[in-house]
Tab-separated table of C-alpha atoms in Angstrom:
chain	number	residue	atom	x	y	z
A	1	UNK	CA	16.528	-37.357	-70.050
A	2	UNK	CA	12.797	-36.777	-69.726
A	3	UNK	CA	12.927	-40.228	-67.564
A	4	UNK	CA	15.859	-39.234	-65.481
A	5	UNK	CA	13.277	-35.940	-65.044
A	6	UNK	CA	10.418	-38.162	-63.956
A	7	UNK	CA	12.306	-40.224	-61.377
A	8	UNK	CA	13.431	-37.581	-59.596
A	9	UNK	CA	9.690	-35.514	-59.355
A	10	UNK	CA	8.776	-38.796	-58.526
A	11	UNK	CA	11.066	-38.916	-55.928
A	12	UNK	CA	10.469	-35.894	-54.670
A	13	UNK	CA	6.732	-36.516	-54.177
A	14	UNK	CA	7.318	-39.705	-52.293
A	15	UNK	CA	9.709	-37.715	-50.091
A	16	UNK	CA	7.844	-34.307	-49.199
A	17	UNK	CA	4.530	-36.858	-49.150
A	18	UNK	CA	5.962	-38.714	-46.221
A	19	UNK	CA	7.169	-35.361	-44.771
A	20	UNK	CA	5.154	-34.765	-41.666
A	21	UNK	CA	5.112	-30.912	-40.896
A	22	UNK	CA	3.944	-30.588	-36.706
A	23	UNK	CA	3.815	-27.183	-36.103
A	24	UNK	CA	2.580	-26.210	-32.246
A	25	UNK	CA	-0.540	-24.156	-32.635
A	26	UNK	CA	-1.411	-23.942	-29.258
A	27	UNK	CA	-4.864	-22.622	-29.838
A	28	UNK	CA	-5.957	-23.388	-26.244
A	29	UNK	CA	-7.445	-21.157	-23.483
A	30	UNK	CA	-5.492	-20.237	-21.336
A	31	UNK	CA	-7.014	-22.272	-18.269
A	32	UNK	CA	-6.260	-25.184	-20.218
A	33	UNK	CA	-2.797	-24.059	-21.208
A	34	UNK	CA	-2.163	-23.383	-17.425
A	35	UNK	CA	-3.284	-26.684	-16.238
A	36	UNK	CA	-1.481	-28.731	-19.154
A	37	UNK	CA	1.810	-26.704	-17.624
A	38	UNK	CA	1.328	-27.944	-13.998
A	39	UNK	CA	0.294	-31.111	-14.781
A	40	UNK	CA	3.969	-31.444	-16.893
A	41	UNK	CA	5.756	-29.282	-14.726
A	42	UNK	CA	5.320	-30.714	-11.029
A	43	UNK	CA	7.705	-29.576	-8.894
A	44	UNK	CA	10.346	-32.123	-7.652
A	45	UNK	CA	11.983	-31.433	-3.896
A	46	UNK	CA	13.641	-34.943	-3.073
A	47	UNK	CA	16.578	-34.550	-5.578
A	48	UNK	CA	19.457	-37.258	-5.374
A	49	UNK	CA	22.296	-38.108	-8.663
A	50	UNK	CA	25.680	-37.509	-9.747
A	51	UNK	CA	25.925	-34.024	-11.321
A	52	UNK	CA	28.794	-31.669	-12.730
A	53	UNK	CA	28.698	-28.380	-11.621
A	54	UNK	CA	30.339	-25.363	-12.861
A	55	UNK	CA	30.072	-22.059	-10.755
A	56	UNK	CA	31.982	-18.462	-11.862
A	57	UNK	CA	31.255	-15.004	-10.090
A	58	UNK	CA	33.472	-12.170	-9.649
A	59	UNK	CA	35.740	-13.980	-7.069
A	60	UNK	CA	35.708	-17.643	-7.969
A	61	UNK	CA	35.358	-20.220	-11.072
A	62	UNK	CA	34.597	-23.766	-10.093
A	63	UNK	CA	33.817	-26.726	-11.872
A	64	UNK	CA	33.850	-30.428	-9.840
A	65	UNK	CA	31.919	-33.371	-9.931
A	66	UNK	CA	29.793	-34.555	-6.885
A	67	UNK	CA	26.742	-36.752	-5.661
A	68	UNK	CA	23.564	-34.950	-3.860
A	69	UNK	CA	21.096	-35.887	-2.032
A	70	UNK	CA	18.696	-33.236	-0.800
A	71	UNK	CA	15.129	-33.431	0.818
A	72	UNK	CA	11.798	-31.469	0.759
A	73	UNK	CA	13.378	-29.270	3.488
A	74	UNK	CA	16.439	-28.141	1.572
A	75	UNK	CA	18.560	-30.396	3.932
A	76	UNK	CA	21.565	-31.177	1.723
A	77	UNK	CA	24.848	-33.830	1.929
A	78	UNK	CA	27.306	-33.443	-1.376
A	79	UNK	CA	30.116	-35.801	-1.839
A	80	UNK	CA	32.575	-33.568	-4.084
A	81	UNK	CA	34.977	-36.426	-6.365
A	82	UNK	CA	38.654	-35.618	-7.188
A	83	UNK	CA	39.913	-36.476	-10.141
A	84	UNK	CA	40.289	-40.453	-10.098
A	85	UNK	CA	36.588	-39.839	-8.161
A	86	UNK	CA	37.521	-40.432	-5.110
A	87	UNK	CA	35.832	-38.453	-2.123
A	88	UNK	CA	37.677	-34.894	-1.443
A	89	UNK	CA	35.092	-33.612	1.081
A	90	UNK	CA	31.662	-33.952	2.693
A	91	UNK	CA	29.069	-30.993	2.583
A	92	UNK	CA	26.086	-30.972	5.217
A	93	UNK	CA	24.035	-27.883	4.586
A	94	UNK	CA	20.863	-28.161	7.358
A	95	UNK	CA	18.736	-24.690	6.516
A	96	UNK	CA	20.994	-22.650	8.299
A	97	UNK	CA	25.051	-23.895	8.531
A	98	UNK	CA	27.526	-25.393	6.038
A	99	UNK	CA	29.893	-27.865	7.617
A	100	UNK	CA	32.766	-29.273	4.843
A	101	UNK	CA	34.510	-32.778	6.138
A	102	UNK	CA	37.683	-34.018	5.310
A	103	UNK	CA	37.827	-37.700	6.675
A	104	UNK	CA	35.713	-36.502	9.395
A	105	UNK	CA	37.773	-33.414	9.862
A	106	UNK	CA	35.924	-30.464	9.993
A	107	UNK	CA	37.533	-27.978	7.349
A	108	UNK	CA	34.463	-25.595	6.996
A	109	UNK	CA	37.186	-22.516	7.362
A	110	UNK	CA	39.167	-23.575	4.657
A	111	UNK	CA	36.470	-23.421	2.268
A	112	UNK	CA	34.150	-20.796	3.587
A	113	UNK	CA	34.547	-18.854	0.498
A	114	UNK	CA	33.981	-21.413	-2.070
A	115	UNK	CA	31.902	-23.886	-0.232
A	116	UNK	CA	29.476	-21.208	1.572
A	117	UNK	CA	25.936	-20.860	2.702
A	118	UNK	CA	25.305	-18.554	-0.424
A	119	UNK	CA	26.709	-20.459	-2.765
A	120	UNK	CA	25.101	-23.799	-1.414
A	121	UNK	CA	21.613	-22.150	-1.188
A	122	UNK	CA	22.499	-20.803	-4.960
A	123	UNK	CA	22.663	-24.230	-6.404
A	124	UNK	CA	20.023	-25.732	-3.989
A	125	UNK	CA	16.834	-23.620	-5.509
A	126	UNK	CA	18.219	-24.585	-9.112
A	127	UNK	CA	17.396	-28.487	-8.222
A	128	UNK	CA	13.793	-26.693	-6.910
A	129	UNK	CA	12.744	-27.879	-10.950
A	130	UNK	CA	10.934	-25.212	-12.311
A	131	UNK	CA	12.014	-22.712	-9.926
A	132	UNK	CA	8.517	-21.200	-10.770
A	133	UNK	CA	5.310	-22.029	-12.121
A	134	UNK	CA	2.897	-19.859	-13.940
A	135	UNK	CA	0.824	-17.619	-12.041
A	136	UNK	CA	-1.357	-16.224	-14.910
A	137	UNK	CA	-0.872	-15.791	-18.493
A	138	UNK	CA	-1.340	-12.049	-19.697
A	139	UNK	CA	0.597	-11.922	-22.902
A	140	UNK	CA	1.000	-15.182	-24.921
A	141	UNK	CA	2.843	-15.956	-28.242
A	142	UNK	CA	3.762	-18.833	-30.870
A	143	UNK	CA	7.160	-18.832	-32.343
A	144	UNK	CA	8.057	-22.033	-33.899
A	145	UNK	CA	7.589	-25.276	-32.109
A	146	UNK	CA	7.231	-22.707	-28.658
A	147	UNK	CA	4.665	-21.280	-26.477
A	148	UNK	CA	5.998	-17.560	-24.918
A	149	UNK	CA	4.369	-16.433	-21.670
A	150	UNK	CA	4.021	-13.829	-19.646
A	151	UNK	CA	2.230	-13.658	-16.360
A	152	UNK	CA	1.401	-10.746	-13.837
A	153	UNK	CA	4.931	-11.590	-11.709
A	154	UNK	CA	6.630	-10.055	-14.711
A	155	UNK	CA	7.831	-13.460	-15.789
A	156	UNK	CA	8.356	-14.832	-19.030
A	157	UNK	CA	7.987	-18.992	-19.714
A	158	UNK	CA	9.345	-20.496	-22.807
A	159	UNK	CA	6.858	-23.870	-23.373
A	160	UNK	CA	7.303	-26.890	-25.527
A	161	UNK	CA	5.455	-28.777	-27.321
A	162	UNK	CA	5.121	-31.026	-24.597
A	163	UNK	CA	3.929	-28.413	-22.178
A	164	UNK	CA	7.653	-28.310	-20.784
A	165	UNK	CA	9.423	-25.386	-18.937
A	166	UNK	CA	12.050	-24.934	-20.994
A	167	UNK	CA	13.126	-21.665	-19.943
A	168	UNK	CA	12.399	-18.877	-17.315
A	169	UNK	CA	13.173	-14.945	-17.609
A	170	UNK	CA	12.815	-12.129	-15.380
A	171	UNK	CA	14.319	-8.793	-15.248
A	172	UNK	CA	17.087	-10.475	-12.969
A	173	UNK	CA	18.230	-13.386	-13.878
A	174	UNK	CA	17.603	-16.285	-16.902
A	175	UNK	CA	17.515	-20.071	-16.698
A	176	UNK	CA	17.506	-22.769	-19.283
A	177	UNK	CA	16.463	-26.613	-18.804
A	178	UNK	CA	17.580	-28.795	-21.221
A	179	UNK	CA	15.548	-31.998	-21.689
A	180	UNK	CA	16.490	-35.528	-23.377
A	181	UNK	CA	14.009	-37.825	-24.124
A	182	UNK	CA	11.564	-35.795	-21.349
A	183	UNK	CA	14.314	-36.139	-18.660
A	184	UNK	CA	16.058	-33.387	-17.471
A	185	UNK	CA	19.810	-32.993	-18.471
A	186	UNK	CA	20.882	-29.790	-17.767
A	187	UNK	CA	20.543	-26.722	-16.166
A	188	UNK	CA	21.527	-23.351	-16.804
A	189	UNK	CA	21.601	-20.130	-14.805
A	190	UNK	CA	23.021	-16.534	-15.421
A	191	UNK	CA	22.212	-13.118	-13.879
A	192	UNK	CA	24.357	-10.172	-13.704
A	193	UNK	CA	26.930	-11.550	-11.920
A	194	UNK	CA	26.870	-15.706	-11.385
A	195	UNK	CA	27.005	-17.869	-14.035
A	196	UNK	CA	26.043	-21.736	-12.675
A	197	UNK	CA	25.306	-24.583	-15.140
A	198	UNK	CA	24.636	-28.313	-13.514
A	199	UNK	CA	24.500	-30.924	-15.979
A	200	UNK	CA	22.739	-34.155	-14.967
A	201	UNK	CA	25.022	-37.679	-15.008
């Protein structure tokens, strides 16, 4: 008995020894903090990959799967897949019109209330990745393995370890990014009345 006892503190030990507890501390200034964030948080506009996207406001619920490319100028061209992933319809978005193709036909009409400027300029700024940055840090605070922000916009910034956006409040609106081996998997967005999650393929 007492060496079926010793084995096991033994065991124990050997366990809780090689145990490494890394708790974030954080115990930077906050010009430091602020520079660590841009440096990990640079702002990507040339966006193009497969994606799922799900999109449900008062009106409509839509989930499809696509490819986008979009440049620094918010010009965007979607190819939305069917179910065997073949091509359903063509989205050009140039700033200021949406035109939907259908094997070159032009079927904007049809879709103008699913496939609309607001919508498209909706899931556009998500890809904009971190929608915003910093401007200040007034308030700051350590829960766990996370850094809690809040600057003089009114915004709050949930930080990783890593120095990561990993989520961004306001009194509007709330979006999550959800990383994966420090590349970006999946975004989510609610406010009052949209709800819009794109998950990376």
């Amino acid at each position: 008995m007492k060496k079926h006892f010793l084995f096991l503190f033994l065991s124990l030990f050997v366990v809780f020894s090689c145990t490494k507890i890394d708790n974030v501390k954080f115990g930077y200034s906050n010009d430091f903090i602020l520079k660590k964030v841009y440096e990990q948080n640079e702002q990507v506009c040339n966006i193009k990959g497969k994606f799922f996207i799900y999109y449900e406001d008062r009106f409509f619920k839509l989930k499809f799967k696509c490819a986008l490319m979009k440049d620094c100028n918010n010009n965007v061209k979607m190819f939305v897949f069917g179910l065997l992933n073949q091509v359903l319809a063509t989205v050009h978005y140039d700033g200021t019109k949406v035109v939907v193709l259908e094997k070159n036909k032009d079927i904007s009409k049809e879709y103008a209330g699913i496939l609309n400027k607001d919508k498209i300029e909706r899931i556009i700024t998500l890809f904009n990745v971190p929608i915003f940055l910093p401007k200040d840090i007034l308030k700051k605070e350590v829960q766990g393995d996370y850094l809690y922000v809040y600057d003089s916009n009114k915004i709050f910034y949930k930080i990783d370890r890593n120095f990561k956006i990993v989520e961004i409040k306001t009194d509007e609106f709330d979006i999550l990014y959800q990383f994966k081996n420090e590349l970006l998997k999946k975004i989510d967005y609610v406010d009052f009345s949209l709800k819009l999650f794109i998950t990376f393929l």
